[in-house]
Amino acid sequence: MTSARTRDRLVERLRAQGIRDERVLDRIRSVPRHIFVDEALASRAYEDTALPIGFSQTISQPYIVARMTEALLVGGPLKKVLEVGTGCGYQTAVLAPFAGKIYSIERVAGLHLRAKRHLKELQIGNVLLKHGDGFGGWKSQAPFDAIIVAAAPLSVPEALLSQLAKHGRLVVPVGPERRQELILYRRSDKDGFERRSLGPVSFVPLLGGTI
Ligand code: SAH
């Protein structure tokens, strides 16, 4: 159920859906997604679907993780990356080898702690996790070469755009539930941004405050 063949099938599916970056496909194949979910769901860990992780949240769908990672990697090597919505840490683990350092914020304490455990288990050391509200970004560590947001705000938070480095990229789902679009921003200069839609998506909402 968690075998090499099951993982290969997932990768073939992502390839068929248009994921082209072999580095990303290899990484999806090698990250053990089954350790991030409850044992009862482990047999479904290599299906291309979001799965519950408690606290009304979900582990991101592999296709979406691959699509977002691919979109951020187009610009070359990433020194500093900000992630908003660590969840159980799966997306963080996929992204880790492509970043110098990842700064990741999660508003639910129980998930923040779980992500910490998973990333330690996988011996991923280039990640700094924080329990907090990511609406305001992580000012003391800005600017970032890339920012990835794993939950959907109604409109893109200004603070996140302002914490992008020159030529930095921000990938964020924007809009009300069931009518969200995945948007890729690229900072062209101090005040200028290019904006491109990567298509319709379905994410949990970005919420304020911490629990
Ligand atoms: N990519 C993650 C799953 C993300 S689900 C994974 O692979 O597991 C989205 C996460 O964003 C949830 O854990 C939710 O609690 C978190 N979240 C929502 N609003 C947030 C905010 N304002 N700041 C930080 N995290 C937030």
PDB file of N, CA and C in Angstrom, residues 5-76:
ATOM      1  N   ARG A   5       5.735   0.744  -6.003  1.00  0.00           N
ATOM      2  CA  ARG A   5       4.825   0.748  -7.159  1.00  0.00           C
ATOM      3  C   ARG A   5       3.678   1.732  -6.974  1.00  0.00           C
ATOM      4  N   THR A   6       3.163   1.795  -5.743  1.00  0.00           N
ATOM      5  CA  THR A   6       2.076   2.737  -5.452  1.00  0.00           C
ATOM      6  C   THR A   6       2.558   4.171  -5.656  1.00  0.00           C
ATOM      7  N   ARG A   7       3.787   4.435  -5.213  1.00  0.00           N
ATOM      8  CA  ARG A   7       4.345   5.790  -5.362  1.00  0.00           C
ATOM      9  C   ARG A   7       4.600   6.113  -6.832  1.00  0.00           C
ATOM     10  N   ASP A   8       5.098   5.121  -7.575  1.00  0.00           N
ATOM     11  CA  ASP A   8       5.333   5.333  -9.009  1.00  0.00           C
ATOM     12  C   ASP A   8       4.030   5.684  -9.720  1.00  0.00           C
ATOM     13  N   ARG A   9       2.964   5.007  -9.312  1.00  0.00           N
ATOM     14  CA  ARG A   9       1.661   5.280  -9.936  1.00  0.00           C
ATOM     15  C   ARG A   9       1.223   6.714  -9.686  1.00  0.00           C
ATOM     16  N   LEU A  10       1.466   7.192  -8.460  1.00  0.00           N
ATOM     17  CA  LEU A  10       1.122   8.583  -8.141  1.00  0.00           C
ATOM     18  C   LEU A  10       1.923   9.537  -9.035  1.00  0.00           C
ATOM     19  N   VAL A  11       3.218   9.264  -9.168  1.00  0.00           N
ATOM     20  CA  VAL A  11       4.074  10.139  -9.974  1.00  0.00           C
ATOM     21  C   VAL A  11       3.624  10.124 -11.436  1.00  0.00           C
ATOM     22  N   GLU A  12       3.253   8.956 -11.949  1.00  0.00           N
ATOM     23  CA  GLU A  12       2.780   8.884 -13.340  1.00  0.00           C
ATOM     24  C   GLU A  12       1.506   9.711 -13.518  1.00  0.00           C
ATOM     25  N   ARG A  13       0.677   9.681 -12.517  1.00  0.00           N
ATOM     26  CA  ARG A  13      -0.556  10.451 -12.571  1.00  0.00           C
ATOM     27  C   ARG A  13      -0.272  11.961 -12.604  1.00  0.00           C
ATOM     28  N   LEU A  14       0.683  12.376 -11.777  1.00  0.00           N
ATOM     29  CA  LEU A  14       1.027  13.812 -11.750  1.00  0.00           C
ATOM     30  C   LEU A  14       1.636  14.230 -13.084  1.00  0.00           C
ATOM     31  N   ARG A  15       2.465  13.344 -13.636  1.00  0.00           N
ATOM     32  CA  ARG A  15       3.059  13.612 -14.943  1.00  0.00           C
ATOM     33  C   ARG A  15       1.955  13.779 -15.989  1.00  0.00           C
ATOM     34  N   ALA A  16       0.975  12.881 -15.958  1.00  0.00           N
ATOM     35  CA  ALA A  16      -0.128  12.935 -16.925  1.00  0.00           C
ATOM     36  C   ALA A  16      -0.940  14.211 -16.759  1.00  0.00           C
ATOM     37  N   GLN A  17      -0.958  14.742 -15.541  1.00  0.00           N
ATOM     38  CA  GLN A  17      -1.718  15.982 -15.299  1.00  0.00           C
ATOM     39  C   GLN A  17      -0.901  17.224 -15.623  1.00  0.00           C
ATOM     40  N   GLY A  18       0.344  17.031 -16.061  1.00  0.00           N
ATOM     41  CA  GLY A  18       1.099  18.179 -16.565  1.00  0.00           C
ATOM     42  C   GLY A  18       2.281  18.610 -15.721  1.00  0.00           C
ATOM     43  N   ILE A  19       2.597  17.896 -14.637  1.00  0.00           N
ATOM     44  CA  ILE A  19       3.790  18.254 -13.858  1.00  0.00           C
ATOM     45  C   ILE A  19       5.014  17.778 -14.650  1.00  0.00           C
ATOM     46  N   ARG A  20       5.921  18.710 -14.945  1.00  0.00           N
ATOM     47  CA  ARG A  20       7.033  18.404 -15.836  1.00  0.00           C
ATOM     48  C   ARG A  20       8.394  18.367 -15.134  1.00  0.00           C
ATOM     49  N   ASP A  21       8.518  19.072 -13.992  1.00  0.00           N
ATOM     50  CA  ASP A  21       9.822  19.212 -13.340  1.00  0.00           C
ATOM     51  C   ASP A  21      10.216  17.886 -12.683  1.00  0.00           C
ATOM     52  N   GLU A  22      11.230  17.233 -13.253  1.00  0.00           N
ATOM     53  CA  GLU A  22      11.620  15.899 -12.764  1.00  0.00           C
ATOM     54  C   GLU A  22      12.108  15.949 -11.314  1.00  0.00           C
ATOM     55  N   ARG A  23      12.706  17.081 -10.907  1.00  0.00           N
ATOM     56  CA  ARG A  23      13.174  17.198  -9.514  1.00  0.00           C
ATOM     57  C   ARG A  23      11.985  17.127  -8.563  1.00  0.00           C
ATOM     58  N   VAL A  24      10.902  17.754  -8.959  1.00  0.00           N
ATOM     59  CA  VAL A  24       9.707  17.760  -8.113  1.00  0.00           C
ATOM     60  C   VAL A  24       9.070  16.368  -8.090  1.00  0.00           C
ATOM     61  N   LEU A  25       8.999  15.735  -9.257  1.00  0.00           N
ATOM     62  CA  LEU A  25       8.412  14.380  -9.329  1.00  0.00           C
ATOM     63  C   LEU A  25       9.237  13.397  -8.488  1.00  0.00           C
ATOM     64  N   ASP A  26      10.567  13.501  -8.569  1.00  0.00           N
ATOM     65  CA  ASP A  26      11.434  12.631  -7.772  1.00  0.00           C
ATOM     66  C   ASP A  26      11.199  12.838  -6.281  1.00  0.00           C
ATOM     67  N   ARG A  27      11.030  14.090  -5.922  1.00  0.00           N
ATOM     68  CA  ARG A  27      10.844  14.410  -4.505  1.00  0.00           C
ATOM     69  C   ARG A  27       9.502  13.863  -4.002  1.00  0.00           C
ATOM     70  N   ILE A  28       8.454  14.014  -4.815  1.00  0.00           N
ATOM     71  CA  ILE A  28       7.137  13.470  -4.441  1.00  0.00           C
ATOM     72  C   ILE A  28       7.257  11.955  -4.257  1.00  0.00           C
ATOM     73  N   ARG A  29       8.053  11.324  -5.121  1.00  0.00           N
ATOM     74  CA  ARG A  29       8.220   9.871  -5.007  1.00  0.00           C
ATOM     75  C   ARG A  29       8.937   9.508  -3.700  1.00  0.00           C
ATOM     76  N   SER A  30       9.897  10.333  -3.291  1.00  0.00           N
ATOM     77  CA  SER A  30      10.715   9.907  -2.152  1.00  0.00           C
ATOM     78  C   SER A  30      10.176  10.333  -0.781  1.00  0.00           C
ATOM     79  N   VAL A  31       9.306  11.354  -0.723  1.00  0.00           N
ATOM     80  CA  VAL A  31       8.781  11.736   0.604  1.00  0.00           C
ATOM     81  C   VAL A  31       7.700  10.727   1.035  1.00  0.00           C
ATOM     82  N   PRO A  32       7.863  10.102   2.203  1.00  0.00           N
ATOM     83  CA  PRO A  32       6.883   9.101   2.657  1.00  0.00           C
ATOM     84  C   PRO A  32       5.615   9.774   3.180  1.00  0.00           C
ATOM     85  N   ARG A  33       4.657  10.017   2.287  1.00  0.00           N
ATOM     86  CA  ARG A  33       3.454  10.759   2.679  1.00  0.00           C
ATOM     87  C   ARG A  33       2.655  10.003   3.746  1.00  0.00           C
ATOM     88  N   HIS A  34       2.821   8.668   3.793  1.00  0.00           N
ATOM     89  CA  HIS A  34       2.012   7.899   4.746  1.00  0.00           C
ATOM     90  C   HIS A  34       2.367   8.196   6.208  1.00  0.00           C
ATOM     91  N   ILE A  35       3.568   8.698   6.473  1.00  0.00           N
ATOM     92  CA  ILE A  35       3.880   8.990   7.883  1.00  0.00           C
ATOM     93  C   ILE A  35       3.192  10.272   8.368  1.00  0.00           C
ATOM     94  N   PHE A  36       2.671  11.071   7.426  1.00  0.00           N
ATOM     95  CA  PHE A  36       2.049  12.341   7.800  1.00  0.00           C
ATOM     96  C   PHE A  36       0.570  12.188   8.153  1.00  0.00           C
ATOM     97  N   VAL A  37      -0.010  11.031   7.862  1.00  0.00           N
ATOM     98  CA  VAL A  37      -1.446  10.846   8.124  1.00  0.00           C
ATOM     99  C   VAL A  37      -1.656   9.757   9.183  1.00  0.00           C
ATOM    100  N   ASP A  38      -2.874   9.704   9.717  1.00  0.00           N
ATOM    101  CA  ASP A  38      -3.222   8.658  10.695  1.00  0.00           C
ATOM    102  C   ASP A  38      -3.016   7.280  10.085  1.00  0.00           C
ATOM    103  N   GLU A  39      -2.664   6.337  10.942  1.00  0.00           N
ATOM    104  CA  GLU A  39      -2.441   4.967  10.452  1.00  0.00           C
ATOM    105  C   GLU A  39      -3.639   4.447   9.657  1.00  0.00           C
ATOM    106  N   ALA A  40      -4.828   4.808  10.105  1.00  0.00           N
ATOM    107  CA  ALA A  40      -6.039   4.322   9.436  1.00  0.00           C
ATOM    108  C   ALA A  40      -6.137   4.822   7.992  1.00  0.00           C
ATOM    109  N   LEU A  41      -5.442   5.917   7.689  1.00  0.00           N
ATOM    110  CA  LEU A  41      -5.504   6.485   6.332  1.00  0.00           C
ATOM    111  C   LEU A  41      -4.253   6.184   5.510  1.00  0.00           C
ATOM    112  N   ALA A  42      -3.291   5.482   6.135  1.00  0.00           N
ATOM    113  CA  ALA A  42      -1.989   5.279   5.477  1.00  0.00           C
ATOM    114  C   ALA A  42      -2.139   4.593   4.116  1.00  0.00           C
ATOM    115  N   SER A  43      -3.141   3.712   4.000  1.00  0.00           N
ATOM    116  CA  SER A  43      -3.312   2.982   2.735  1.00  0.00           C
ATOM    117  C   SER A  43      -3.754   3.913   1.610  1.00  0.00           C
ATOM    118  N   ARG A  44      -4.221   5.115   1.961  1.00  0.00           N
ATOM    119  CA  ARG A  44      -4.679   6.067   0.928  1.00  0.00           C
ATOM    120  C   ARG A  44      -3.682   7.198   0.706  1.00  0.00           C
ATOM    121  N   ALA A  45      -2.527   7.094   1.358  1.00  0.00           N
ATOM    122  CA  ALA A  45      -1.579   8.216   1.355  1.00  0.00           C
ATOM    123  C   ALA A  45      -1.032   8.534  -0.036  1.00  0.00           C
ATOM    124  N   TYR A  46      -1.022   7.555  -0.955  1.00  0.00           N
ATOM    125  CA  TYR A  46      -0.466   7.826  -2.296  1.00  0.00           C
ATOM    126  C   TYR A  46      -1.547   7.983  -3.349  1.00  0.00           C
ATOM    127  N   GLU A  47      -2.780   8.253  -2.854  1.00  0.00           N
ATOM    128  CA  GLU A  47      -3.833   8.696  -3.776  1.00  0.00           C
ATOM    129  C   GLU A  47      -3.644  10.191  -3.957  1.00  0.00           C
ATOM    130  N   ASP A  48      -4.018  10.686  -5.142  1.00  0.00           N
ATOM    131  CA  ASP A  48      -3.848  12.119  -5.382  1.00  0.00           C
ATOM    132  C   ASP A  48      -5.041  12.879  -4.814  1.00  0.00           C
ATOM    133  N   THR A  49      -5.098  12.911  -3.489  1.00  0.00           N
ATOM    134  CA  THR A  49      -6.240  13.563  -2.859  1.00  0.00           C
ATOM    135  C   THR A  49      -5.836  14.148  -1.506  1.00  0.00           C
ATOM    136  N   ALA A  50      -6.541  15.203  -1.091  1.00  0.00           N
ATOM    137  CA  ALA A  50      -6.336  15.745   0.254  1.00  0.00           C
ATOM    138  C   ALA A  50      -6.948  14.757   1.246  1.00  0.00           C
ATOM    139  N   LEU A  51      -6.364  14.642   2.437  1.00  0.00           N
ATOM    140  CA  LEU A  51      -6.878  13.731   3.463  1.00  0.00           C
ATOM    141  C   LEU A  51      -6.949  14.474   4.791  1.00  0.00           C
ATOM    142  N   PRO A  52      -7.897  14.103   5.680  1.00  0.00           N
ATOM    143  CA  PRO A  52      -8.010  14.819   6.956  1.00  0.00           C
ATOM    144  C   PRO A  52      -6.806  14.601   7.868  1.00  0.00           C
ATOM    145  N   ILE A  53      -6.396  15.679   8.553  1.00  0.00           N
ATOM    146  CA  ILE A  53      -5.295  15.568   9.526  1.00  0.00           C
ATOM    147  C   ILE A  53      -5.746  16.081  10.899  1.00  0.00           C
ATOM    148  N   GLY A  54      -7.077  16.185  11.097  1.00  0.00           N
ATOM    149  CA  GLY A  54      -7.596  16.688  12.371  1.00  0.00           C
ATOM    150  C   GLY A  54      -7.734  18.204  12.361  1.00  0.00           C
ATOM    151  N   PHE A  55      -8.368  18.754  13.396  1.00  0.00           N
ATOM    152  CA  PHE A  55      -8.565  20.200  13.543  1.00  0.00           C
ATOM    153  C   PHE A  55      -9.278  20.799  12.315  1.00  0.00           C
ATOM    154  N   SER A  56     -10.115  20.007  11.631  1.00  0.00           N
ATOM    155  CA  SER A  56     -10.820  20.423  10.405  1.00  0.00           C
ATOM    156  C   SER A  56      -9.882  20.805   9.268  1.00  0.00           C
ATOM    157  N   GLN A  57      -8.655  20.309   9.279  1.00  0.00           N
ATOM    158  CA  GLN A  57      -7.679  20.653   8.238  1.00  0.00           C
ATOM    159  C   GLN A  57      -7.341  19.412   7.412  1.00  0.00           C
ATOM    160  N   THR A  58      -6.657  19.632   6.301  1.00  0.00           N
ATOM    161  CA  THR A  58      -6.286  18.506   5.431  1.00  0.00           C
ATOM    162  C   THR A  58      -4.828  18.604   5.022  1.00  0.00           C
ATOM    163  N   ILE A  59      -4.223  17.436   4.772  1.00  0.00           N
ATOM    164  CA  ILE A  59      -2.901  17.400   4.142  1.00  0.00           C
ATOM    165  C   ILE A  59      -3.148  17.728   2.671  1.00  0.00           C
ATOM    166  N   SER A  60      -2.293  18.578   2.082  1.00  0.00           N
ATOM    167  CA  SER A  60      -2.534  19.033   0.714  1.00  0.00           C
ATOM    168  C   SER A  60      -2.459  17.877  -0.283  1.00  0.00           C
ATOM    169  N   GLN A  61      -3.223  18.038  -1.366  1.00  0.00           N
ATOM    170  CA  GLN A  61      -3.238  17.063  -2.459  1.00  0.00           C
ATOM    171  C   GLN A  61      -1.869  17.063  -3.165  1.00  0.00           C
ATOM    172  N   PRO A  62      -1.281  15.894  -3.433  1.00  0.00           N
ATOM    173  CA  PRO A  62       0.039  15.857  -4.069  1.00  0.00           C
ATOM    174  C   PRO A  62       0.128  16.690  -5.364  1.00  0.00           C
ATOM    175  N   TYR A  63      -0.909  16.662  -6.206  1.00  0.00           N
ATOM    176  CA  TYR A  63      -0.846  17.442  -7.447  1.00  0.00           C
ATOM    177  C   TYR A  63      -0.649  18.930  -7.146  1.00  0.00           C
ATOM    178  N   ILE A  64      -1.375  19.423  -6.142  1.00  0.00           N
ATOM    179  CA  ILE A  64      -1.296  20.849  -5.798  1.00  0.00           C
ATOM    180  C   ILE A  64       0.079  21.174  -5.210  1.00  0.00           C
ATOM    181  N   VAL A  65       0.595  20.280  -4.365  1.00  0.00           N
ATOM    182  CA  VAL A  65       1.929  20.480  -3.785  1.00  0.00           C
ATOM    183  C   VAL A  65       2.967  20.541  -4.910  1.00  0.00           C
ATOM    184  N   ALA A  66       2.844  19.622  -5.862  1.00  0.00           N
ATOM    185  CA  ALA A  66       3.786  19.583  -6.990  1.00  0.00           C
ATOM    186  C   ALA A  66       3.665  20.837  -7.846  1.00  0.00           C
ATOM    187  N   ARG A  67       2.428  21.247  -8.114  1.00  0.00           N
ATOM    188  CA  ARG A  67       2.173  22.418  -8.978  1.00  0.00           C
ATOM    189  C   ARG A  67       2.752  23.690  -8.349  1.00  0.00           C
ATOM    190  N   MET A  68       2.520  23.857  -7.031  1.00  0.00           N
ATOM    191  CA  MET A  68       3.002  25.055  -6.344  1.00  0.00           C
ATOM    192  C   MET A  68       4.531  25.043  -6.268  1.00  0.00           C
ATOM    193  N   THR A  69       5.095  23.885  -5.978  1.00  0.00           N
ATOM    194  CA  THR A  69       6.552  23.776  -5.857  1.00  0.00           C
ATOM    195  C   THR A  69       7.198  24.082  -7.209  1.00  0.00           C
ATOM    196  N   GLU A  70       6.641  23.501  -8.255  1.00  0.00           N
ATOM    197  CA  GLU A  70       7.149  23.718  -9.610  1.00  0.00           C
ATOM    198  C   GLU A  70       7.110  25.212  -9.968  1.00  0.00           C
ATOM    199  N   ALA A  71       6.012  25.862  -9.619  1.00  0.00           N
ATOM    200  CA  ALA A  71       5.852  27.286  -9.946  1.00  0.00           C
ATOM    201  C   ALA A  71       6.905  28.146  -9.245  1.00  0.00           C
ATOM    202  N   LEU A  72       7.294  27.741  -8.032  1.00  0.00           N
ATOM    203  CA  LEU A  72       8.283  28.530  -7.288  1.00  0.00           C
ATOM    204  C   LEU A  72       9.701  28.284  -7.797  1.00  0.00           C
ATOM    205  N   LEU A  73       9.937  27.096  -8.344  1.00  0.00           N
ATOM    206  CA  LEU A  73      11.301  26.721  -8.732  1.00  0.00           C
ATOM    207  C   LEU A  73      11.738  27.309 -10.075  1.00  0.00           C
ATOM    208  N   VAL A  74      10.782  27.800 -10.849  1.00  0.00           N
ATOM    209  CA  VAL A  74      11.106  28.336 -12.173  1.00  0.00           C
ATOM    210  C   VAL A  74      12.142  29.459 -12.080  1.00  0.00           C
ATOM    211  N   GLY A  75      12.112  30.210 -10.996  1.00  0.00           N
ATOM    212  CA  GLY A  75      12.981  31.371 -10.878  1.00  0.00           C
ATOM    213  C   GLY A  75      14.416  31.064 -10.462  1.00  0.00           C
ATOM    214  N   GLY A  76      14.785  29.812 -10.326  1.00  0.00           N
ATOM    215  CA  GLY A  76      16.152  29.477  -9.909  1.00  0.00           C
ATOM    216  C   GLY A  76      16.210  29.121  -8.440  1.00  0.00           C
TER     217      GLY A  76
END
